mmCIF file of C-alpha atoms in Angstrom:
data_model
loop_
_atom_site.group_PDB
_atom_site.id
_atom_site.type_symbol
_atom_site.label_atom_id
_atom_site.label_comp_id
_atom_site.label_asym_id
_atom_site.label_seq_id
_atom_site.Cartn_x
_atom_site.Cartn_y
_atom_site.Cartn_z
ATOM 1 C CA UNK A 1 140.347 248.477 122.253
ATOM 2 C CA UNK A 2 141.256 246.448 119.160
ATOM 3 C CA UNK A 3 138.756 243.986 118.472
ATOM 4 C CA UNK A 4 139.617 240.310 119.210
ATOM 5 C CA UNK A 5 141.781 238.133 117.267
ATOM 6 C CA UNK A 6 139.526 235.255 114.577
ATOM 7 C CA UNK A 7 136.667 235.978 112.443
ATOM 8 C CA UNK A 8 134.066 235.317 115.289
ATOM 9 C CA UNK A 9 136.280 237.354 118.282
ATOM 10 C CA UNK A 10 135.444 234.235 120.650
ATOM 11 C CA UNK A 11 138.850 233.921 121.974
ATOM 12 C CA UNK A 12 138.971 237.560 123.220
ATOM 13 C CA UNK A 13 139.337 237.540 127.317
ATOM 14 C CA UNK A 14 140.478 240.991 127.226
ATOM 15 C CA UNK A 15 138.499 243.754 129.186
ATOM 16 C CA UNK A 16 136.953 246.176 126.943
ATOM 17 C CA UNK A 17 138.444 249.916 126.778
ATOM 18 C CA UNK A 18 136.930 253.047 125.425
ATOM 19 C CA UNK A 19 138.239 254.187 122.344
ATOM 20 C CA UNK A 20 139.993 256.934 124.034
ATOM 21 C CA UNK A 21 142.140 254.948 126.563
ATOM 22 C CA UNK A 22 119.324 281.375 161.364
ATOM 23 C CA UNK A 23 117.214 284.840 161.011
ATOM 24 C CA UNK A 24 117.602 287.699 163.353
ATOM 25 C CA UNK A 25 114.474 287.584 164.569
ATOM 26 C CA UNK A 26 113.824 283.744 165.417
ATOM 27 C CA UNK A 27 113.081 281.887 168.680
ATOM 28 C CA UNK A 28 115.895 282.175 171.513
ATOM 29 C CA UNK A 29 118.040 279.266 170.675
ATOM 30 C CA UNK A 30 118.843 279.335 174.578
ATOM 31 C CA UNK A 31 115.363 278.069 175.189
ATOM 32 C CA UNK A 32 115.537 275.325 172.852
ATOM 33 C CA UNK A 33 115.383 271.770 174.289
ATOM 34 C CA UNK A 34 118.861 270.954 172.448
ATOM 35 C CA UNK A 35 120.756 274.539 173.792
ATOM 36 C CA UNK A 36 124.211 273.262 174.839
ATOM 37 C CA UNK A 37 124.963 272.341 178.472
ATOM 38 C CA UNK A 38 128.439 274.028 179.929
ATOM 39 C CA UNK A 39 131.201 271.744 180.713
ATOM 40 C CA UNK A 40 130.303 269.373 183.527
ATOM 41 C CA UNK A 41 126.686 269.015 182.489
ATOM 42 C CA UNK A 42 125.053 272.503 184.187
ATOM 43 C CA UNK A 43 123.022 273.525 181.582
ATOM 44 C CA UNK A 44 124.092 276.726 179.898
ATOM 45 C CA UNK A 45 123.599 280.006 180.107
ATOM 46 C CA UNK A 46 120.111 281.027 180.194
ATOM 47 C CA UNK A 47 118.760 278.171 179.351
ATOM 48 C CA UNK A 48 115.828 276.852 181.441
ATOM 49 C CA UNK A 49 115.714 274.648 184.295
ATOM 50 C CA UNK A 50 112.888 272.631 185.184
ATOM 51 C CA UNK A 51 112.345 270.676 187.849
ATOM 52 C CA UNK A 52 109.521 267.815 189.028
ATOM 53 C CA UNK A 53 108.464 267.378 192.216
ATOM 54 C CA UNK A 54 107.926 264.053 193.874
ATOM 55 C CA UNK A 55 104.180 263.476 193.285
ATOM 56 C CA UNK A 56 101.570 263.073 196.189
ATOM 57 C CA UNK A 57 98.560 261.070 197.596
ATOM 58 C CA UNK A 58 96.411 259.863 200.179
ATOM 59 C CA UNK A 59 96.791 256.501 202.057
ATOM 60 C CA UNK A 60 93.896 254.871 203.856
ATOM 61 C CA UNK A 61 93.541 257.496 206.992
ATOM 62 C CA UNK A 62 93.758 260.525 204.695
ATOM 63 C CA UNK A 63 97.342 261.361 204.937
ATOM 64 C CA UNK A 64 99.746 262.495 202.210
ATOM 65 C CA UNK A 65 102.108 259.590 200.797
ATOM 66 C CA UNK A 66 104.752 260.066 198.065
ATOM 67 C CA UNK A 67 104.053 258.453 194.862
ATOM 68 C CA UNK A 68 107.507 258.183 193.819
ATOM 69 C CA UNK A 69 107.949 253.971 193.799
ATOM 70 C CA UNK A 70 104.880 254.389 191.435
ATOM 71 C CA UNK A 71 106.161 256.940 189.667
ATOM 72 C CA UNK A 72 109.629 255.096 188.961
ATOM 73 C CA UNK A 73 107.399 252.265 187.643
ATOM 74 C CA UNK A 74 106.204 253.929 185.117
ATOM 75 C CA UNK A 75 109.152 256.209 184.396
ATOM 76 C CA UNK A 76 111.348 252.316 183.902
ATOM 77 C CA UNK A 77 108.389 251.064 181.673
ATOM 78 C CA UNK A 78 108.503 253.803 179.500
ATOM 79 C CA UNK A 79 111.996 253.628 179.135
ATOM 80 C CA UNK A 80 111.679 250.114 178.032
ATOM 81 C CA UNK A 81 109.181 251.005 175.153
ATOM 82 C CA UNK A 82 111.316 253.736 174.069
ATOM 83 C CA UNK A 83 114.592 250.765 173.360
ATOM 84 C CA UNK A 84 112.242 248.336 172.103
ATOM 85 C CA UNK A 85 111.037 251.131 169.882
ATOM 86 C CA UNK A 86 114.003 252.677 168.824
ATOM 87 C CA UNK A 87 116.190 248.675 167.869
ATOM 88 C CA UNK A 88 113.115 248.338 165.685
ATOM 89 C CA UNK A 89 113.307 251.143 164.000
ATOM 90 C CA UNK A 90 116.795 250.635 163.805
ATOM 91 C CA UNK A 91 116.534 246.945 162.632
ATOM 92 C CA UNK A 92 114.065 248.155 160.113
ATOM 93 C CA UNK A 93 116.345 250.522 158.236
ATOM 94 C CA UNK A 94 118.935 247.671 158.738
ATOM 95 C CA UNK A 95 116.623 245.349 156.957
ATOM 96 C CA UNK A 96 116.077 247.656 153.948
ATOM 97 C CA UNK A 97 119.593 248.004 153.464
ATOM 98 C CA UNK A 98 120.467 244.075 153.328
ATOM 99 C CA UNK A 99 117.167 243.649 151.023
ATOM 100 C CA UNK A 100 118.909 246.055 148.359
ATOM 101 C CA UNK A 101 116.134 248.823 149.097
ATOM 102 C CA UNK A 102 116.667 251.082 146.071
ATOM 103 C CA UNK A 103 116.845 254.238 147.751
ATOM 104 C CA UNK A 104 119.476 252.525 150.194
ATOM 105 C CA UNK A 105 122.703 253.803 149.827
ATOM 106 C CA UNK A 106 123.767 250.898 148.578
ATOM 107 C CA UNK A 107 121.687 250.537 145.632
ATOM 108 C CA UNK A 108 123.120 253.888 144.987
ATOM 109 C CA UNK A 109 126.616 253.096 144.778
ATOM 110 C CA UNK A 110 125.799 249.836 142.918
ATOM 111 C CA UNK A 111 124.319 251.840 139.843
ATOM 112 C CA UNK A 112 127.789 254.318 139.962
ATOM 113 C CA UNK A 113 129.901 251.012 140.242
ATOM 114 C CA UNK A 114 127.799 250.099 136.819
ATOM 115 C CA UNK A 115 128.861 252.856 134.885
ATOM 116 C CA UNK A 116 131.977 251.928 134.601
ATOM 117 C CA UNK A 117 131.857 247.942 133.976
ATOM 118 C CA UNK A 118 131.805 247.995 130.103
ATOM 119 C CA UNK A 119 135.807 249.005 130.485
ATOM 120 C CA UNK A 120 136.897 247.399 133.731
ATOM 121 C CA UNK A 121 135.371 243.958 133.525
ATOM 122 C CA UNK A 122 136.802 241.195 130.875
ATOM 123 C CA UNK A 123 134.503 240.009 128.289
ATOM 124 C CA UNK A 124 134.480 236.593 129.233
ATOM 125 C CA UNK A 125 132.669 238.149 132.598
ATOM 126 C CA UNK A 126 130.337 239.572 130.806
ATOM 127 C CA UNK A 127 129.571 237.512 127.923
ATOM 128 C CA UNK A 128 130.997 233.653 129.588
ATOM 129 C CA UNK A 129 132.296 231.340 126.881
ATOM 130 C CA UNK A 130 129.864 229.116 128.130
ATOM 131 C CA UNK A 131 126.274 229.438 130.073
ATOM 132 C CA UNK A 132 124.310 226.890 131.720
ATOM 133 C CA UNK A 133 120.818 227.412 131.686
ATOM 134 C CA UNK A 134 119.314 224.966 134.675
ATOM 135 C CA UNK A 135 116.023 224.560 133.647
ATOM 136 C CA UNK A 136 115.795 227.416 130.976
ATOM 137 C CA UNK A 137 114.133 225.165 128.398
ATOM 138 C CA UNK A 138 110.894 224.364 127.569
ATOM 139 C CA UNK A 139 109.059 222.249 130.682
ATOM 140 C CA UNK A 140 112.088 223.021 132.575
ATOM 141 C CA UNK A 141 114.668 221.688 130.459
ATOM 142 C CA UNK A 142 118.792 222.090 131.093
ATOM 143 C CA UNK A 143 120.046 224.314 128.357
ATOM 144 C CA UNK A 144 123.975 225.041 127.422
ATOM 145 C CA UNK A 145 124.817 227.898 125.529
ATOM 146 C CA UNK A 146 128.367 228.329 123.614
ATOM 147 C CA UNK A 147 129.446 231.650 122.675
ATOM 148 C CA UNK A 148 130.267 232.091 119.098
ATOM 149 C CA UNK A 149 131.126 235.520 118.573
ATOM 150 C CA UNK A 150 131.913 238.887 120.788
ATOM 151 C CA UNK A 151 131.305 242.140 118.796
ATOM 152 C CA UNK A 152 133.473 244.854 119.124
ATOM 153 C CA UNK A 153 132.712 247.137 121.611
ATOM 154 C CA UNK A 154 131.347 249.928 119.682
ATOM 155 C CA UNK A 155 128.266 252.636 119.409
ATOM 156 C CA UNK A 156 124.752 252.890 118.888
ATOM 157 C CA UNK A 157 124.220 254.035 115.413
ATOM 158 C CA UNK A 158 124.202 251.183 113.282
ATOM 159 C CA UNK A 159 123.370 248.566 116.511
ATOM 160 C CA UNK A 160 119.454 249.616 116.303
ATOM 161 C CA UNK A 161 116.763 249.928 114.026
ATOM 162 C CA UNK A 162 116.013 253.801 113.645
ATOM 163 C CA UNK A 163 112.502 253.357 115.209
ATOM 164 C CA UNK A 164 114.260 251.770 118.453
ATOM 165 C CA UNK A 165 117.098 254.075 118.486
ATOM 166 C CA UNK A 166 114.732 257.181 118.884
ATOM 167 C CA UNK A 167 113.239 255.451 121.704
ATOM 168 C CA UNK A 168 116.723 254.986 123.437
ATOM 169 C CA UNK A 169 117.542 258.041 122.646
ATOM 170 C CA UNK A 170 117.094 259.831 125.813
ATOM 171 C CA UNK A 171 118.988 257.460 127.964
ATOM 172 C CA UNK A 172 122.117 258.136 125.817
ATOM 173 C CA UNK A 173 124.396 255.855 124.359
ATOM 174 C CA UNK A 174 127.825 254.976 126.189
ATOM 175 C CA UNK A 175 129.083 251.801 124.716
ATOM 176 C CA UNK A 176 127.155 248.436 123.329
ATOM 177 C CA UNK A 177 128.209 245.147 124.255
ATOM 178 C CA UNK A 178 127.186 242.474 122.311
ATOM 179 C CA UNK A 179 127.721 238.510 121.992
ATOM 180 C CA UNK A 180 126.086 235.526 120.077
ATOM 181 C CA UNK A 181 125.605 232.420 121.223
ATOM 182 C CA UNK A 182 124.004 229.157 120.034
ATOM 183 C CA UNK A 183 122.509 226.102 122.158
ATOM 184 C CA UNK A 184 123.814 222.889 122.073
ATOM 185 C CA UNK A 185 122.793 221.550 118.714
ATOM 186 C CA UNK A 186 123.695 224.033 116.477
ATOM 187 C CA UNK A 187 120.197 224.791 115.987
ATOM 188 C CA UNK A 188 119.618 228.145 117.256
ATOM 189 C CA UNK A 189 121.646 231.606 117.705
ATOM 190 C CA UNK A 190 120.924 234.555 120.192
ATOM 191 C CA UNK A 191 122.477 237.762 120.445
ATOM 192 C CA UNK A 192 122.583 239.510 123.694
ATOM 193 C CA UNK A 193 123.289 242.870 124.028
ATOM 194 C CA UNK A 194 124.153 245.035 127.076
ATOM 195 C CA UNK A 195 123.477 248.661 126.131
ATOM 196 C CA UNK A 196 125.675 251.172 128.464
ATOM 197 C CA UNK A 197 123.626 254.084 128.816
ATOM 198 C CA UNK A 198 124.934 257.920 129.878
ATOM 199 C CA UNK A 199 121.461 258.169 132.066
ATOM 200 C CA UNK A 200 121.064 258.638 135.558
ATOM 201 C CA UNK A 201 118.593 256.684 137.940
ATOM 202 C CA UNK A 202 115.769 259.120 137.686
ATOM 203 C CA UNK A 203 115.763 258.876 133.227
ATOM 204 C CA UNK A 204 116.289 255.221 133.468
ATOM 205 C CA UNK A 205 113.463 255.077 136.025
ATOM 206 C CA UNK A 206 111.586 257.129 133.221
ATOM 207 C CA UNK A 207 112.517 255.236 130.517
ATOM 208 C CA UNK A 208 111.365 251.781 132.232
ATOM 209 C CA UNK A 209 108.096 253.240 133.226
ATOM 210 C CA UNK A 210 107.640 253.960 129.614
ATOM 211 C CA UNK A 211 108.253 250.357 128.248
ATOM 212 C CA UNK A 212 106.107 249.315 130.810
ATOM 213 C CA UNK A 213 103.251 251.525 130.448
ATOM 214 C CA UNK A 214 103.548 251.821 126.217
ATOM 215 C CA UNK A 215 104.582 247.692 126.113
ATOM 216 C CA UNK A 216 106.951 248.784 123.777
ATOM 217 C CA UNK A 217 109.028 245.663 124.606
ATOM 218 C CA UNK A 218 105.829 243.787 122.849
ATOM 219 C CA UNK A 219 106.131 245.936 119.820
ATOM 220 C CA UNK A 220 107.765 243.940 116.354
ATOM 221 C CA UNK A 221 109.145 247.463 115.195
ATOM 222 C CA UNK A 222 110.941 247.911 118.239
ATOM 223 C CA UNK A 223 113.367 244.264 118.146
ATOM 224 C CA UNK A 224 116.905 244.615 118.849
ATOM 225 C CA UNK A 225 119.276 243.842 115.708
ATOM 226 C CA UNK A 226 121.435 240.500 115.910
ATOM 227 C CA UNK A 227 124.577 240.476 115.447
ATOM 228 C CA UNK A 228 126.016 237.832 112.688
ATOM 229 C CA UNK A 229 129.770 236.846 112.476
ATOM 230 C CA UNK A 230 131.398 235.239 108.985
ATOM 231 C CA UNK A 231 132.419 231.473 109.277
ATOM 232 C CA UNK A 232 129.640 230.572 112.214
ATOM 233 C CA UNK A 233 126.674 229.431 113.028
ATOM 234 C CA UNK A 234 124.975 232.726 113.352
ATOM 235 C CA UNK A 235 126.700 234.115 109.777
ATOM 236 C CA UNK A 236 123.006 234.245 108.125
ATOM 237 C CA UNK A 237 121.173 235.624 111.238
ATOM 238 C CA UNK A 238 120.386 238.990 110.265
ATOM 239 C CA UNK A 239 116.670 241.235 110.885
ATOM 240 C CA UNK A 240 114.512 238.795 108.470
ATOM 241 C CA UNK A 241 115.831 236.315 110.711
ATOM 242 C CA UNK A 242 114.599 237.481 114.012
ATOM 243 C CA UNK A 243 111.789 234.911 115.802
ATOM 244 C CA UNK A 244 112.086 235.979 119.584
ATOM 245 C CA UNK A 245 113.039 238.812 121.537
ATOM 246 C CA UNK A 246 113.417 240.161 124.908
ATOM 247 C CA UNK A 247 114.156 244.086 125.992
ATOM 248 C CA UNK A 248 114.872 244.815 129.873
ATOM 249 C CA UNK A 249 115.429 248.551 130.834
ATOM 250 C CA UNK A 250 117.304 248.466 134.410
ATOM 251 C CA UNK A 251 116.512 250.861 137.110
ATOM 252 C CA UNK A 252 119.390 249.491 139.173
ATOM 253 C CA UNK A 253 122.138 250.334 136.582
ATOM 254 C CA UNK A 254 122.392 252.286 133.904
ATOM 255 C CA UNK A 255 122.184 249.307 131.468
ATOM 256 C CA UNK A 256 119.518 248.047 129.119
ATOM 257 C CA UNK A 257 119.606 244.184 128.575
ATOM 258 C CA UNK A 258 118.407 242.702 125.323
ATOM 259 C CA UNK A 259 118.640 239.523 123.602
ATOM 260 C CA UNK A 260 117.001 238.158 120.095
ATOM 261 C CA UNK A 261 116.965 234.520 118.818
ATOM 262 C CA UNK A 262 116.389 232.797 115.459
ATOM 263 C CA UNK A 263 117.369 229.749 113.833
ATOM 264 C CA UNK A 264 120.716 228.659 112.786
ATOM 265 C CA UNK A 265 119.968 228.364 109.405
ATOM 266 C CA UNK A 266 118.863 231.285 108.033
ATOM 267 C CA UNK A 267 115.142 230.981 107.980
ATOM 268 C CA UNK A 268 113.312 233.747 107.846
ATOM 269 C CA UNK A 269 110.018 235.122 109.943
ATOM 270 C CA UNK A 270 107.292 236.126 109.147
ATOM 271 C CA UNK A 271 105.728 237.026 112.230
ATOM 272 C CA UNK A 272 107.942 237.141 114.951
ATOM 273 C CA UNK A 273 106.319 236.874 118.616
ATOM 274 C CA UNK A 274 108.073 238.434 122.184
ATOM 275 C CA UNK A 275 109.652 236.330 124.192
ATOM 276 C CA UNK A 276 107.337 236.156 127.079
ATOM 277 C CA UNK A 277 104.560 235.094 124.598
ATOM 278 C CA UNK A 278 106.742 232.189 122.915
ATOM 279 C CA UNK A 279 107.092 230.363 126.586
ATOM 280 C CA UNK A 280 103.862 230.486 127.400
ATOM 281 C CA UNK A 281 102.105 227.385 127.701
ATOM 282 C CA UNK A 282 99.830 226.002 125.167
ATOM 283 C CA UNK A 283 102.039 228.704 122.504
ATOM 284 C CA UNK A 284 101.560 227.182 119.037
ATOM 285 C CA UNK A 285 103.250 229.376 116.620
ATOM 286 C CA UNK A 286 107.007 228.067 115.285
ATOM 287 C CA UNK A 287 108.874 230.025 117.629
ATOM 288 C CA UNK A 288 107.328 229.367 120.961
ATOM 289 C CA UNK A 289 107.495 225.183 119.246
ATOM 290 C CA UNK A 290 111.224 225.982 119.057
ATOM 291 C CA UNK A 291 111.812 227.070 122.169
ATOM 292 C CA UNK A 292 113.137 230.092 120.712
ATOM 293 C CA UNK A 293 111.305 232.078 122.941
ATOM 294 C CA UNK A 294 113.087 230.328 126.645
ATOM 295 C CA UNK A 295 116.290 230.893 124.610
ATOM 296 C CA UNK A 296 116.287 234.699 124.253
ATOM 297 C CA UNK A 297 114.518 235.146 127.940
ATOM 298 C CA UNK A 298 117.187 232.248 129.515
ATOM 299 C CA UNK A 299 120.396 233.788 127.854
ATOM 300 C CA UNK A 300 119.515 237.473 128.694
ATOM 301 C CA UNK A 301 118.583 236.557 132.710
ATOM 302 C CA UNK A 302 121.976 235.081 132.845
ATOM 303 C CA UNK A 303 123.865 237.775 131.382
ATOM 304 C CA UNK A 304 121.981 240.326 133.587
ATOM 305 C CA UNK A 305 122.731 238.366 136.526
ATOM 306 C CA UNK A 306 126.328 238.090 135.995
ATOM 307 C CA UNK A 307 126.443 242.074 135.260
ATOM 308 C CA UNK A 308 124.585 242.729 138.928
ATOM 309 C CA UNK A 309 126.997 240.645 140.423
ATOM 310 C CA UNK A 310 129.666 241.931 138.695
ATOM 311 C CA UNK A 311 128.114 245.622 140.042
ATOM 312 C CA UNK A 312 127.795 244.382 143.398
ATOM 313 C CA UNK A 313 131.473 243.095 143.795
ATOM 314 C CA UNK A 314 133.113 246.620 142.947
ATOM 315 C CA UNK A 315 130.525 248.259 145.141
ATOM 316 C CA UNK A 316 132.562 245.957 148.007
ATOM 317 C CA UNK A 317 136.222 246.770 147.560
ATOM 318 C CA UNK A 318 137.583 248.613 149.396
ATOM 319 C CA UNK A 319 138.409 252.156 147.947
#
C-alpha cells in the first residue's frame, strides 16, 4: 500500500495491504458394551444379554421379601448424582470457554483471526488518532495521547537493532506496524510498534518463555528503535534518544507489542531504564521523574487492547 499522504502520514485511515495485493486378532467387538442394538432396540447379534434379578430378604418372621422399592431408591439416587455430575462437568468446560481458556477453541481461532489484521483492519483501528489514557499517569493521572505520525507498513530489517533482530528472529517477520504519538504538552513522543510475526502458538509460546526467563525485555541492548517523522514533534527522536521502553511477546496472537518513549526535544540518555522500573514508586532517575516510563507502558496496553478486540470481533462474524 502507498504510504499516506503529508510528511508525518497522520491523515492515513486506509487499511494497510501487503505489498503484493482394528487388528485381526482383537476382542469380539460383539461383546463390547457399545456393540450396536438391531432396529427396535433388541440388542444385536451375538451380543450379550444380561439380566438382574429382583433382589431378596428376610422380614421379621424369616420369610423372603423383595427388595425392589429399596432397590429403586438407590437405582433413582444414583441417577441423580450421575446429572448433577455430568451439568458440572459440562458447565465447567462451558466456563473455560467464556474465560478465553487458551486451549479453548476459541482462543484458537482468535490467534488465526490475528494473522491477518495488519491488512484487513484500518490504521486508525490500530494506531487511533487519539488515545485516552484514564489514569495512565503518574499517581493515577488522565493522560491523552495524539498521534503524530503512522510509518509505512514495511519489514523488519532496518526496524531493529541487529542484537534484537536475532532475537526475533525465530518468530519471523510478517509486517511492522508502527505509530508515534506525543502527550498532551508536546513534551514527550512514543513509538509503538506492533510486530506481525509468521510464528505459530507453540514458537510464540517459546519465544515468551524466553523473555521471561532471560528478562530480555530488561536488557538496554535489546530496546525497540523509534520511529521519527520530518516536520513533528518526534523529528529528533532517534536511538540516543530512547529513555523508556516496553517489549510484550503475545501468546494469544502472533504479534509482539512494543513501545519506546523519550523527550520531545531531542535530549539524549544516558542510561535509559525499562518501563516497569520508571513507574515504580519512589523511582528517582529522569525518566521515571518524567513519567516517561507510564507513557511507553500506558500507550502500548492500549494499542494491545484495541488489537485483541479487534481479533476477537473477526473471530465473531459469521463466515
Amino acid at each position: 500500500m502507498n504510504p499516506a499522504s503529508g510528511a508525518d502520514g497522520a491523515s492515513r485511515s486506509g487499511a494497510y495491504a501487503p505489498a503484493d495485493a482394528g487388528p485381526a486378532d482383537g476382542p469380539d467387538p460383539a461383546l463390547s458394551w457399545s456393540a450396536p442394538m438391531a432396529p427396535g432396540g433388541t440388542p444385536g447379534a451375538g451380543r450379550p444379554v444380561v439380566s438382574f434379578g429382583e433382589p431378596e430378604g428376610y422380614d421379621e418372621g424369616a420369610r423372603p421379601r423383595p427388595l425392589g422399592r429399596r432397590g429403586r431408591s438407590r437405582a433413582v439416587a444414583a441417577a441423580a448424582c450421575l446429572v448433577l455430575g455430568t451439568g458440572l462437568i459440562g458447565g465447567a468446560v462451558t466456563g473455560s470457554w467464556l474465560a478465553g481458556d487458551s486451549d479453548g477453541p476459541g482462543a484458537r481461532s482468535g490467534f488465526a483471526a490475528a494473522q491477518d489484521l495488519w491488512h484487513s483492519i484500518p490504521v486508525d483501528q490500530l494506531f487511533p488518532p487519539t488515545l485516552q489514557g484514564e489514569g495512565a499517569g503518574p499517581g493515577g493521572a488522565d493522560r491523552t495521547w495524539t498521534r503524530i505520525a503512522v510509518a509505512p507498513d514495511s519489514g523488519c530489517e532496518d526496524a531493529f537493532d541487529a542484537l534484537l533482530r536475532k532475537v526475533l528472529a525465530p518468530v519471523g517477520c510478517e509486517r511492522l506496524l508502527r505509530a508515534t504519538y506525543t502527550d498532551a504538552t508536546q513534551s514527550h513522543v512514543t513509538t509503538v510498534g506492533l510486530l506481525f510475526t509468521e510464528a505459530d502458538a507453540a514458537a510464540m509460546t517459546s519465544l515468551a518463555r524466553r523473555f521471561d526467563k532471560e528478562r530480555l525485555d530488561r536488557r538496554t541492548d535489546l530496546m525497540p528503535l523509534p520511529y521519527a517523522a520530518q516536520d513533528t514533534a518526534a523529528a529528533g527522536f532517534g536511538a540516543a534518544q530512547r529513555a523508556t521502553w516496553t517489549v510484550s511477546v503475545l501468546t494469544d496472537a502472533p504479534v509482539v507489542v512494543y513501545a519506546v518513549s523519550g523527550w520531545a526535544d531531542g535530549r539524549t540518555v544516558d542510561t535509559p531504564q525499562p518501563a516497569e522500573d520508571a513507574m515504580r514508586s519512589g523511582a528517582t532517575t529522569a525518566p521515571a521523574q518524567a513519567g516517561l516510563g507510564h507513557e511507553a507502558q500506558g500507550l502500548a496496553d492500549r494499542v494491545e487492547r484495541g488489537l485483541r478486540k479487534k481479533a476477537g470481533t473477526v473471530t465473531e462474524q459469521p463466515s
